[in-house]
C-alpha positions as protocol buffer text, in pm:
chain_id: "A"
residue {
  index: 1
  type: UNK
  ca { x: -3182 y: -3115 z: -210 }
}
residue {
  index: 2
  type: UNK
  ca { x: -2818 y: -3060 z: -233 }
}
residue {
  index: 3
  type: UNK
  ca { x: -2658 y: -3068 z: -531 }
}
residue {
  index: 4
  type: UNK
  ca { x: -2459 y: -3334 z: -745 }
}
residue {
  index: 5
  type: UNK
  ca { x: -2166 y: -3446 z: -652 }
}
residue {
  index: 6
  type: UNK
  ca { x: -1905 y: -3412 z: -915 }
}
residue {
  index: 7
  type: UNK
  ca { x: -1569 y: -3504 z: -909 }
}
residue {
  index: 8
  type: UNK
  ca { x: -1457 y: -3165 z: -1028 }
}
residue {
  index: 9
  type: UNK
  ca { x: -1274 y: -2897 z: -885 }
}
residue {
  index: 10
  type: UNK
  ca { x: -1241 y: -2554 z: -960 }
}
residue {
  index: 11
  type: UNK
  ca { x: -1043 y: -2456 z: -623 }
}
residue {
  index: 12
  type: UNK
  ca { x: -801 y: -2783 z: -676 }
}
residue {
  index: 13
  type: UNK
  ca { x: -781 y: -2777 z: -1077 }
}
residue {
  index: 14
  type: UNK
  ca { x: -445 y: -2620 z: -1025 }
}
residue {
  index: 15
  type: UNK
  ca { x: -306 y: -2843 z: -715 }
}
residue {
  index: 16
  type: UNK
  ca { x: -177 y: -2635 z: -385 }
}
residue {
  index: 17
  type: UNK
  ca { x: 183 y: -2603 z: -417 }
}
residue {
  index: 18
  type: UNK
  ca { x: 358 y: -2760 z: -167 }
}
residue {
  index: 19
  type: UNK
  ca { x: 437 y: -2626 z: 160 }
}
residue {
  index: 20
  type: UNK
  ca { x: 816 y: -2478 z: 137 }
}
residue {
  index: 21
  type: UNK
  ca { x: 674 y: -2350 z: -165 }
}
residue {
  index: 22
  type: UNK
  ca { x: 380 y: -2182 z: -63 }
}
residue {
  index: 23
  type: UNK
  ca { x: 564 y: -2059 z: 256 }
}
residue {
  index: 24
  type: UNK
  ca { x: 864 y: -1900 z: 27 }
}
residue {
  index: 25
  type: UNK
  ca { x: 609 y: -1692 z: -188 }
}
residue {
  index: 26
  type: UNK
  ca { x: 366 y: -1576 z: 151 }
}
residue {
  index: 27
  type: UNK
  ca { x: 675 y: -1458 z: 274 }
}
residue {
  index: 28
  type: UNK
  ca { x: 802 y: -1274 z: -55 }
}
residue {
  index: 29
  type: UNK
  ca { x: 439 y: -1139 z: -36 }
}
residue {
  index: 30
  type: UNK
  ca { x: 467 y: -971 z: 272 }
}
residue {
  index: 31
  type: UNK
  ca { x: 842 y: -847 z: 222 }
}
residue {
  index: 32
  type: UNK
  ca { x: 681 y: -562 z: -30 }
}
residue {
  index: 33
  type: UNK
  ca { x: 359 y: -535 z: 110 }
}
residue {
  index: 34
  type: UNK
  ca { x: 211 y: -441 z: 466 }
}
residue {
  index: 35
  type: UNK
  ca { x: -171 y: -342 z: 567 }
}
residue {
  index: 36
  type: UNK
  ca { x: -341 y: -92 z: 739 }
}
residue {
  index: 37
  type: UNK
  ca { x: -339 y: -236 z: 1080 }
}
residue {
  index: 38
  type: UNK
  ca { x: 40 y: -319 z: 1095 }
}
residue {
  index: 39
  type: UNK
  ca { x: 103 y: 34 z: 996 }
}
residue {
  index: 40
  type: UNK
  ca { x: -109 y: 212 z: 1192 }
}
residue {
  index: 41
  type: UNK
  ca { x: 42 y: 26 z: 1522 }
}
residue {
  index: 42
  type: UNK
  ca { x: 409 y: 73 z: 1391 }
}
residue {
  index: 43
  type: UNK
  ca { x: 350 y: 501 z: 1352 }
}
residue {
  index: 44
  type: UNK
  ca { x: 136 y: 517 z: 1635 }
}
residue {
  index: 45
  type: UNK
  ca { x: 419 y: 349 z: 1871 }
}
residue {
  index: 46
  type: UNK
  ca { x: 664 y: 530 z: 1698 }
}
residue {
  index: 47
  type: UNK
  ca { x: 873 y: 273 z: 1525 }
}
residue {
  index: 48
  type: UNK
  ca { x: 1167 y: 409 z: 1373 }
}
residue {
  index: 49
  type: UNK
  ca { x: 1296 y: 328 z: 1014 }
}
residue {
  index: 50
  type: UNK
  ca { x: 932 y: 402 z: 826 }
}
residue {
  index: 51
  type: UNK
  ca { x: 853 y: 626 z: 651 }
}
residue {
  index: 52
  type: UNK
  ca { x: 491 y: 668 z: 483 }
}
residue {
  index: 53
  type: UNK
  ca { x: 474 y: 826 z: 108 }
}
residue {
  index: 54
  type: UNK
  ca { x: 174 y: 933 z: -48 }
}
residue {
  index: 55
  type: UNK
  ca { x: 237 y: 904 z: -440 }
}
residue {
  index: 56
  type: UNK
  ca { x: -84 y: 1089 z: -532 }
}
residue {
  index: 57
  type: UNK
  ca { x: -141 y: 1415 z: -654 }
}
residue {
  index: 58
  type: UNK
  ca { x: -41 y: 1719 z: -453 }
}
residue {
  index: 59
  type: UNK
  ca { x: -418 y: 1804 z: -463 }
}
residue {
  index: 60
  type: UNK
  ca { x: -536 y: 1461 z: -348 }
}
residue {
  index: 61
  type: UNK
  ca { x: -237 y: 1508 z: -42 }
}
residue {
  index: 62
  type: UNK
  ca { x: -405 y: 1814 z: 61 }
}
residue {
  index: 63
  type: UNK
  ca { x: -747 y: 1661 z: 67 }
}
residue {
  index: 64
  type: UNK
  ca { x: -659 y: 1386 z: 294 }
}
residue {
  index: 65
  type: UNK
  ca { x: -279 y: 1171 z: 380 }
}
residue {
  index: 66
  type: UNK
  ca { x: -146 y: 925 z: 647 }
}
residue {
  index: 67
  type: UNK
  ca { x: -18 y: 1161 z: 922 }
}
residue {
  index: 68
  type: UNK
  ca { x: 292 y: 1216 z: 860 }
}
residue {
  index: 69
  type: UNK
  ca { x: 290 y: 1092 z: 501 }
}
residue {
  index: 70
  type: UNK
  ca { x: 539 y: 1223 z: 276 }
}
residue {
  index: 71
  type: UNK
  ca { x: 408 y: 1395 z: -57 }
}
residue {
  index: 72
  type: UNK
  ca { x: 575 y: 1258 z: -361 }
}
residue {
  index: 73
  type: UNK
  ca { x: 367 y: 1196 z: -671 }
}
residue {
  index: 74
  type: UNK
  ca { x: 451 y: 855 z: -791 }
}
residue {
  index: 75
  type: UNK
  ca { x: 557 y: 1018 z: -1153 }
}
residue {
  index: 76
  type: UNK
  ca { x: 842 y: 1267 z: -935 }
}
residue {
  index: 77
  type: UNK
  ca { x: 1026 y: 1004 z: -812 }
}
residue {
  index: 78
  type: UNK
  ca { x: 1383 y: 1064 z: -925 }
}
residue {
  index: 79
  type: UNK
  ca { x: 1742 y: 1050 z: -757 }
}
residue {
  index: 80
  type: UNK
  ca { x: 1678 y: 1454 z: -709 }
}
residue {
  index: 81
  type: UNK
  ca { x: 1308 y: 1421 z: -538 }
}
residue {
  index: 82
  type: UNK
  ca { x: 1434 y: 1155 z: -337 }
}
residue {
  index: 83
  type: UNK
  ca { x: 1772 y: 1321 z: -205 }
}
residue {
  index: 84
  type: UNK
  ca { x: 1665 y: 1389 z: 146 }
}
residue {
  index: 85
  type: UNK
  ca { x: 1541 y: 1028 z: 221 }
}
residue {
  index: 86
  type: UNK
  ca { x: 1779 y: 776 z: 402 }
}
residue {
  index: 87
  type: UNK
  ca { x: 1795 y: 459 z: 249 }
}
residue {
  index: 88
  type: UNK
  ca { x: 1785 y: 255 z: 561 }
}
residue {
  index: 89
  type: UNK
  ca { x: 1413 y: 343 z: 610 }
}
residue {
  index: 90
  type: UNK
  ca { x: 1165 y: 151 z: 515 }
}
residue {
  index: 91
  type: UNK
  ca { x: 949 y: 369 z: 270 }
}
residue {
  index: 92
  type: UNK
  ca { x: 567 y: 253 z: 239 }
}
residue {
  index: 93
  type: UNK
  ca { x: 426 y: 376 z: -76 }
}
residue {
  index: 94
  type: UNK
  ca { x: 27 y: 432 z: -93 }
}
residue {
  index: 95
  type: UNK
  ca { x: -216 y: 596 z: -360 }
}
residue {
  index: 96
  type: UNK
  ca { x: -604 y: 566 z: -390 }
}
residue {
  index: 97
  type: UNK
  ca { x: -752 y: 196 z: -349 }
}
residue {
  index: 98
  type: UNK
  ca { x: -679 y: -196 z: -424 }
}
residue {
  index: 99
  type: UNK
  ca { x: -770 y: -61 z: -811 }
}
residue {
  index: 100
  type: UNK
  ca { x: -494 y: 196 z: -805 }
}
residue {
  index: 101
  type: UNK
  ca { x: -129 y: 51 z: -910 }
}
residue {
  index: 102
  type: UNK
  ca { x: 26 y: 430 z: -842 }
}
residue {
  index: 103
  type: UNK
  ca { x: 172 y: 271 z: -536 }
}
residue {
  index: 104
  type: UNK
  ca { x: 319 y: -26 z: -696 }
}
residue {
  index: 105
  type: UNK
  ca { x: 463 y: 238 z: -978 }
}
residue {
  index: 106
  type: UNK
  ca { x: 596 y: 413 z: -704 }
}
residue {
  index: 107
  type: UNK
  ca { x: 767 y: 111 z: -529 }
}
residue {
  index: 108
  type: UNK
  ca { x: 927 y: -3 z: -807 }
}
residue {
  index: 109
  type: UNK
  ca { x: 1075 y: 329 z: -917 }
}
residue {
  index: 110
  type: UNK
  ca { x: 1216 y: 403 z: -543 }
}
residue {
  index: 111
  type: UNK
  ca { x: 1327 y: 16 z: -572 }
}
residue {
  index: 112
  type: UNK
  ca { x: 1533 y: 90 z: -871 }
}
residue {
  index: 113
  type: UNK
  ca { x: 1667 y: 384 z: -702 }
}
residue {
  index: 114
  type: UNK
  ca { x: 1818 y: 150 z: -422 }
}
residue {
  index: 115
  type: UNK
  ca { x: 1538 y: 227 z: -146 }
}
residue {
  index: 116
  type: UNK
  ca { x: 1385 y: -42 z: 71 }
}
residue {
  index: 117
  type: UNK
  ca { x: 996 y: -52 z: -26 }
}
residue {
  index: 118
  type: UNK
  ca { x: 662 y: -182 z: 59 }
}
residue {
  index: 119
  type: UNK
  ca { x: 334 y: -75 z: -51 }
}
residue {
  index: 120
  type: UNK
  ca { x: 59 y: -42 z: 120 }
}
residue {
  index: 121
  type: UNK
  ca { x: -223 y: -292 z: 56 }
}
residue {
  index: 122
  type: UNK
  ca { x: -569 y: -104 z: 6 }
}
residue {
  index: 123
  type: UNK
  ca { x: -376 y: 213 z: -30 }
}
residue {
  index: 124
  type: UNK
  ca { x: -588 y: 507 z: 167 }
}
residue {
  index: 125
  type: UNK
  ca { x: -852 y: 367 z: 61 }
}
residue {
  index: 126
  type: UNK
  ca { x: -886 y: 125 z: 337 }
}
residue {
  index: 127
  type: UNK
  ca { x: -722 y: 310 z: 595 }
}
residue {
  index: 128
  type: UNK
  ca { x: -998 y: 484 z: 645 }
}
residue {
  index: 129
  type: UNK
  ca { x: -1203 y: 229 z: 599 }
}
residue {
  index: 130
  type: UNK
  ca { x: -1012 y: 76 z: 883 }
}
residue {
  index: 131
  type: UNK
  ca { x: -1059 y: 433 z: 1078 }
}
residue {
  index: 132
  type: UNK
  ca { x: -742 y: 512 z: 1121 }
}
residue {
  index: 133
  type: UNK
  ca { x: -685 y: 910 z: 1132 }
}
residue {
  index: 134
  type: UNK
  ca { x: -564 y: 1131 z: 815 }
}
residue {
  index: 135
  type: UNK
  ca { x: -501 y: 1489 z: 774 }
}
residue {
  index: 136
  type: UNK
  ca { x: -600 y: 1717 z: 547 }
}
residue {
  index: 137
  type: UNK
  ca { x: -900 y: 1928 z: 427 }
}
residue {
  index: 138
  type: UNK
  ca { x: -1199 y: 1636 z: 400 }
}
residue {
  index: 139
  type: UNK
  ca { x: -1352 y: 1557 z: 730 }
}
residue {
  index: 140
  type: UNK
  ca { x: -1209 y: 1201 z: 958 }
}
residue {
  index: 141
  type: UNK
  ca { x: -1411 y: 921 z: 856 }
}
residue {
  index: 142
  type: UNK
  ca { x: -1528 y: 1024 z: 494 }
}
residue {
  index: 143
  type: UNK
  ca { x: -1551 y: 769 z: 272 }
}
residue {
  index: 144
  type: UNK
  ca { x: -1303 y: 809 z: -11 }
}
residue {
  index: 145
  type: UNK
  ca { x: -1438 y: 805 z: -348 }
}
residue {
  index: 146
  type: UNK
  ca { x: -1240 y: 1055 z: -577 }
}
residue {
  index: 147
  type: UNK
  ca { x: -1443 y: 1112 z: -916 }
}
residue {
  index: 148
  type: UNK
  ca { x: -1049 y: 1056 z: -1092 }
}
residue {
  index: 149
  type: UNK
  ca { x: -759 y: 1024 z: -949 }
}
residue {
  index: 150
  type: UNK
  ca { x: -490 y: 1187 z: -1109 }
}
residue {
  index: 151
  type: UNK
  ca { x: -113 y: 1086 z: -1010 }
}
């Protein structure tokens, strides 16, 4: 028997916004953020103008990065840690997971420094959950599940 009909909404209780609207904000959205896939096809054909930062721990680096990755610990970021990067790049900050906000620490900081920025949805996280390839000491294809991360 399928249930009641109500006239209730949870999904429309707070109405759509309209559609100039709700394109403006997808496409603020995606001007700081980009996923695994996008990135992945951008570094493996070599795009120019990225460059991939892993704000995690020097440890957690070493364990496993984004080839290529950059290692800069989202709580280094200063004008002198960030001296040797070009500002017309697009840096793409990462750290653990979707429950990790290292990344979006990290963006914002390198923002304020005058850098163009967009984090990495998912973080590593779901890269390899995506199977992309990392480097570092844990074997391709682990899952990663760090007992704390530490930034």
């Amino acid at each position: 028997m399928p249930p009641a009909s109500t006239p209730f909404s949870f999904v429309l209780e707070t109405p759509a916004a309209p559609p100039e609207e709700a394109r403006r904000h997808f496409l603020a959205k995606l001007s700081v953020e980009t996923d695994s896939a996008d990135l992945h096809l951008d570094l493996e054909r070599g795009k120019p103008g990225i460059v991939v930062v892993d704000v995690r721990s020097p440890e957690a680096y070493a364990e496993r990065h984004i080839p290529g990755a950059l290692s800069l610990p989202a709580r280094t970021i200063s004008e002198s840690s960030t001296a040797h990067l070009d500002k017309q790049d697009v840096l793409i900050t990462y750290c653990w997971s979707p429950g990790c906000n290292g990344s979006t620490k990290a963006a914002a900081r390198l923002a304020a420094l005058g850098f163009r920025v967009k984090e990495l949805i998912g973080g590593i996280e779901y890269w390899v959950k995506e199977g992309h390839p990392t480097q570092g000491t844990a074997p391709q294809g682990q899952a990663v599940y760090p007992e704390r991360p530490t930034r």
